[in-house]
Coordinates of C-alpha atoms in Angstrom, one line a residue:
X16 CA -32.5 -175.8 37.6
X17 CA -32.7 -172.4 39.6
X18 CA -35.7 -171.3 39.5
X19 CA -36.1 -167.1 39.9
X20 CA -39.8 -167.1 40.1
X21 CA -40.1 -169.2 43.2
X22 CA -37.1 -167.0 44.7
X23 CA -39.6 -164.1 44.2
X24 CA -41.9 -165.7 46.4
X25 CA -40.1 -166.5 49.4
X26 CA -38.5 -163.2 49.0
X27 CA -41.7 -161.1 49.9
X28 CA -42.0 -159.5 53.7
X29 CA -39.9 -157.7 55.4
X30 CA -37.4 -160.6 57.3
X31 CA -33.9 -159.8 58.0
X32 CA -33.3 -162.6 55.2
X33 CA -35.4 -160.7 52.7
X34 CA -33.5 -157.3 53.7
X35 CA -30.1 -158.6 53.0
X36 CA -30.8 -160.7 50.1
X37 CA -32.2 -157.7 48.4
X38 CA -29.1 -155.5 49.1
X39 CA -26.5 -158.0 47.7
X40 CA -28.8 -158.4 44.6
X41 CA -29.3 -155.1 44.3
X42 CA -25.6 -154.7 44.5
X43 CA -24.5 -157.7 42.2
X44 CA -26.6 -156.2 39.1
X45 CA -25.5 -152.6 39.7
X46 CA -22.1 -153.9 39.5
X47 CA -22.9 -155.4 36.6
X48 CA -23.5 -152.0 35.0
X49 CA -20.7 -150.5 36.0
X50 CA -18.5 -152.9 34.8
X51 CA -20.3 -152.7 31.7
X52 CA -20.1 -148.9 32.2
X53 CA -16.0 -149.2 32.9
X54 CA -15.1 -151.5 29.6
X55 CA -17.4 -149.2 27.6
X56 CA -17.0 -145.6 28.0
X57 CA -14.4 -143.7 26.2
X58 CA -14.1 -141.1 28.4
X59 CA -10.4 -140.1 30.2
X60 CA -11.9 -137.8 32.6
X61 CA -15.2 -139.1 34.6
X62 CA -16.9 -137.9 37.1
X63 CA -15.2 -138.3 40.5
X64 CA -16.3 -141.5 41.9
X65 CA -18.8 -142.1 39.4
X66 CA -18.5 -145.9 38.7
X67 CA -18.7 -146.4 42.8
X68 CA -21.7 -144.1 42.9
X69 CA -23.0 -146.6 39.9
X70 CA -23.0 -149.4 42.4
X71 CA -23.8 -147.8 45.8
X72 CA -26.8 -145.8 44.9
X73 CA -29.2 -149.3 44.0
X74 CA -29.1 -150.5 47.4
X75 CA -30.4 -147.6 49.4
X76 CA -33.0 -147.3 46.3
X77 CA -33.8 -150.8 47.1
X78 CA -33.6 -150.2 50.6
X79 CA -36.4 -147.2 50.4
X80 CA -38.8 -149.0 47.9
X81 CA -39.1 -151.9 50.8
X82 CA -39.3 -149.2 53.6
X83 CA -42.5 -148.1 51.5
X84 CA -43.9 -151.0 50.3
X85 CA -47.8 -150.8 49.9
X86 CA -48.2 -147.2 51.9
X87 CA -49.3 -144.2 49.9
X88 CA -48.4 -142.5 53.3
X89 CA -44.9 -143.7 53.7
X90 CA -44.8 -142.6 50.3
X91 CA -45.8 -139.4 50.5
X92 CA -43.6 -138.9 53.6
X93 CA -40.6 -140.3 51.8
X94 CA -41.6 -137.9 48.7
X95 CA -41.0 -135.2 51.1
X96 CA -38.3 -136.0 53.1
X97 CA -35.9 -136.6 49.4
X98 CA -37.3 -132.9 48.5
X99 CA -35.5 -131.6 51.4
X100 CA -31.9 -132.9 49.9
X101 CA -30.5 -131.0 46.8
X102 CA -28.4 -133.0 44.5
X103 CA -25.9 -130.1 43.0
X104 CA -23.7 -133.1 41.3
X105 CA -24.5 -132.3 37.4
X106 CA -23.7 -135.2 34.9
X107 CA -22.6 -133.4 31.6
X108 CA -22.6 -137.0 29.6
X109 CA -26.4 -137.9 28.4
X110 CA -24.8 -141.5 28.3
X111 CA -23.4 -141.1 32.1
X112 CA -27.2 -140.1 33.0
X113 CA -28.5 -143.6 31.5
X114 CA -26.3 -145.7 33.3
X115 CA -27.1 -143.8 36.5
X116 CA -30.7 -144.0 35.6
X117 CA -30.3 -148.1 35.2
X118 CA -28.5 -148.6 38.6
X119 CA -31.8 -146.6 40.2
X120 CA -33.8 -148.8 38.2
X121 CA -32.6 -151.8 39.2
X122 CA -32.6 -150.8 42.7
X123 CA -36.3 -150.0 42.4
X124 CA -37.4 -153.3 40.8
X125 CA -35.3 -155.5 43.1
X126 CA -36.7 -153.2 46.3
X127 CA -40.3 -154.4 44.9
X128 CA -39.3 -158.0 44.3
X129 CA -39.4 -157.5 40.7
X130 CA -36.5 -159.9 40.7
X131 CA -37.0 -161.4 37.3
X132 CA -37.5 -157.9 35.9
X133 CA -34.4 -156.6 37.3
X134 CA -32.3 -159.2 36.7
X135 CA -33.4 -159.6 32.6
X136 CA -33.4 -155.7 32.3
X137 CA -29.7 -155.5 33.9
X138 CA -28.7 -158.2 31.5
X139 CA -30.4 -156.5 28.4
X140 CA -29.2 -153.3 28.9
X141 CA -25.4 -154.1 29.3
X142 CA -25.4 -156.6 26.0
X143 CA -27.3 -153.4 24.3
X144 CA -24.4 -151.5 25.9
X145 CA -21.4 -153.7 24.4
X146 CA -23.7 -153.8 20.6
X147 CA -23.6 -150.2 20.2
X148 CA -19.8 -150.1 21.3
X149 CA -19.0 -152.1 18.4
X150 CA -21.1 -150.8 16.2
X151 CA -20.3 -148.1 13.7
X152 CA -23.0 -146.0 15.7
X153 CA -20.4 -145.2 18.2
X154 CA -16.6 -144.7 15.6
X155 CA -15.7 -140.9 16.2
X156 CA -16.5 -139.9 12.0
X157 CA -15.5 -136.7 12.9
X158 CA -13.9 -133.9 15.0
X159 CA -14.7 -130.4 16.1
X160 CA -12.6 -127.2 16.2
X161 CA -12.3 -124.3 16.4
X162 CA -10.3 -122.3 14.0
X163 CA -9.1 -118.9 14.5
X164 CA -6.8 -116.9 12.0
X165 CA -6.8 -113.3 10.8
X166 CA -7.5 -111.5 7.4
X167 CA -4.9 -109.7 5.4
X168 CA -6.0 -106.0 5.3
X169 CA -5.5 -105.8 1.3
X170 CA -7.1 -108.9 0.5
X171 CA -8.9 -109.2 -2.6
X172 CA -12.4 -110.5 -3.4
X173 CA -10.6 -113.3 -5.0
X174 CA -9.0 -114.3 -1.9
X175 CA -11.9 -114.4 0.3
X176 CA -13.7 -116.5 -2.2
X177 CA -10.6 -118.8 -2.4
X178 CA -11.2 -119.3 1.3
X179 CA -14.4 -120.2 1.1
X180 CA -13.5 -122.8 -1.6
X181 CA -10.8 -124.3 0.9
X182 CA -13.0 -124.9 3.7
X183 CA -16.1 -126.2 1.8
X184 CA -13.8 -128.6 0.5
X185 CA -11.6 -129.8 4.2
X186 CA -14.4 -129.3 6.1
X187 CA -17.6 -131.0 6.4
X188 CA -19.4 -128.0 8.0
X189 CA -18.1 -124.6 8.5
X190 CA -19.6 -122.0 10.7
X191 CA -18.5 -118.7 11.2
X192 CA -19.0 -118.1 15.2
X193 CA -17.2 -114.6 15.5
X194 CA -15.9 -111.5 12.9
X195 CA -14.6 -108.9 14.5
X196 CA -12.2 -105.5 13.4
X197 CA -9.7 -104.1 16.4
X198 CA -10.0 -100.5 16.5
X199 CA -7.1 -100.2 18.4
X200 CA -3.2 -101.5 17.7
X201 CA -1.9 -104.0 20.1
X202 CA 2.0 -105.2 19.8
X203 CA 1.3 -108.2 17.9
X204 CA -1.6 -106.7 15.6
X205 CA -2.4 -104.1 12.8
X206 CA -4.8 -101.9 13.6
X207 CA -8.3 -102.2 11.3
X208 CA -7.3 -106.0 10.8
X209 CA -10.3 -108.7 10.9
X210 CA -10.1 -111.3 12.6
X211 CA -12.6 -114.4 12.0
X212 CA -13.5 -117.4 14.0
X213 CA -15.0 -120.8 13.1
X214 CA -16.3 -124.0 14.4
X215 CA -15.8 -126.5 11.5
X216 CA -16.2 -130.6 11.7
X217 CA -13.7 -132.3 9.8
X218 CA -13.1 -135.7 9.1
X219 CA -9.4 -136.5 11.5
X220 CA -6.6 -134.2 12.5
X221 CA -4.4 -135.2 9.5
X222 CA -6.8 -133.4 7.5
X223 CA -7.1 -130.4 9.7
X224 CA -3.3 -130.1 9.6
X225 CA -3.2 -130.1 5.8
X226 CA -6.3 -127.3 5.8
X227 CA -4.3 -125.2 7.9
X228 CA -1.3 -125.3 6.0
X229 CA -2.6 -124.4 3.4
X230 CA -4.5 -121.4 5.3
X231 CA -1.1 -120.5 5.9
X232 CA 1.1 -120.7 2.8
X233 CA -1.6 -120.7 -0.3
X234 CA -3.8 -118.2 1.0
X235 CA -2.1 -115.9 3.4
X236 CA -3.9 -115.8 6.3
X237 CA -2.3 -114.4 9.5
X238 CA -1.9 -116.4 12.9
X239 CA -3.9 -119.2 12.4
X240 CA -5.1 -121.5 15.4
X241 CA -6.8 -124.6 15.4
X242 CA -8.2 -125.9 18.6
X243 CA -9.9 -128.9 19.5
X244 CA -12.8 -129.9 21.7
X245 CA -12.0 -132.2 24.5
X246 CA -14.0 -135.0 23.2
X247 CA -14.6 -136.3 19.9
X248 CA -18.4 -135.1 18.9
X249 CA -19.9 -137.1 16.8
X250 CA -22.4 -134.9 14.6

């Protein structure tokens, strides 16, 4: 039986042996995540060359920790020498931040022979990975738009209250994000007509097509528009 603890042991010092068996470690578990990261994410647009950045960055991580080793100066020095480079790339995804985060991890465990603990915490974290894929914790329940449409300029109390009614009962949540009045006439408005703007979650996009229909022919609202995020929020 292989044994991993024994592997730890010969691995310590700084041979060309040690050096090289680190890196392809190193680089076998953050593949791991990003394959996990690649049959996972639900994303169409990623970061450009994310998932290779996912399995490149654990071996020069790796690489430093053993260039440090033991030294508080090499430490410091290497502390110093990383605050000198800038890293403008900005990962809007929390979830794209953890899975970077985990390839840096496992670089830093397997650069301090923490084999055992790199290799168990690569392995737990891409099973947790595929559980919460499958779970309900990650089905899109909802969507988020934003709908647009303009007031008729003789509409009664009645009406606006009959609006209300219609979107407490499509929509989830309705928040009014903008009301405004144009002062001036433009070609394709009356002047003095208010125009409102919401963000509302609602449960699919059948549903949002039935809410604005009826925004159109039951209630009378002008030039409606309903625009969706890029990604399905989950609230």
């Amino acid at each position: 039986m292989f044994d991993f603890t024994n592997m730890h042991s010969n691995l310590e010092g700084a041979s060309l042996w040690n050096i090289i068996s680190i890196a392809l470690i190193a680089f076998v578990l953050s593949s791991l995540i990003a394959v996990t990261f690649e049959k996972t994410s639900q994303e169409i647009d990623r970061p450009r060359f994310f998932i290779q950045s996912l399995i490149l960055i654990a071996i020069p991580v790796a690489t430093v920790m053993q260039a440090i080793g033991d030294s508080l100066a090499r430490g410091l020095g290497m502390l110093g020498a990383l605050a000198i480079i800038r890293f403008r790339t900005t990962l809007r995804s929390p979830r794209n931040m953890v899975f970077m985060f985990a390839s840096i991890g496992v670089g830093i465990a397997a650069g301090v022979y923490g084999l055992l603990i790199a290799l168990i915490g690569t392995i737990g974290f891409c099973l947790t990975v595929f559980i919460l894929h499958y779970s309900p914790l990650t089905k899109n329940e909802y969507v988020i738009g934003y709908l647009q449409f303009q007031f008729p300029t003789d509409a009664s109390k009645t009406l606006e209250n009959e609006l209300s009614l219609t979107l407490d009962e499509h929509c989830s949540k309705a928040i009014l994000l903008n009301y405004r009045i144009n002062s001036k006439k433009r070609k394709d408005e009356q002047k003095g007509i208010p125009s409102f703007e919401y963000k509302i979650r609602i449960q699919d996009r059948n549903k949002a097509t039935s809410l604005v229909n009826i925004l159109t022919e039951k209630i009378g609202v002008l030039n409606v528009t309903l625009n969706f995020k890029e990604d399905y929020e989950k609230i």
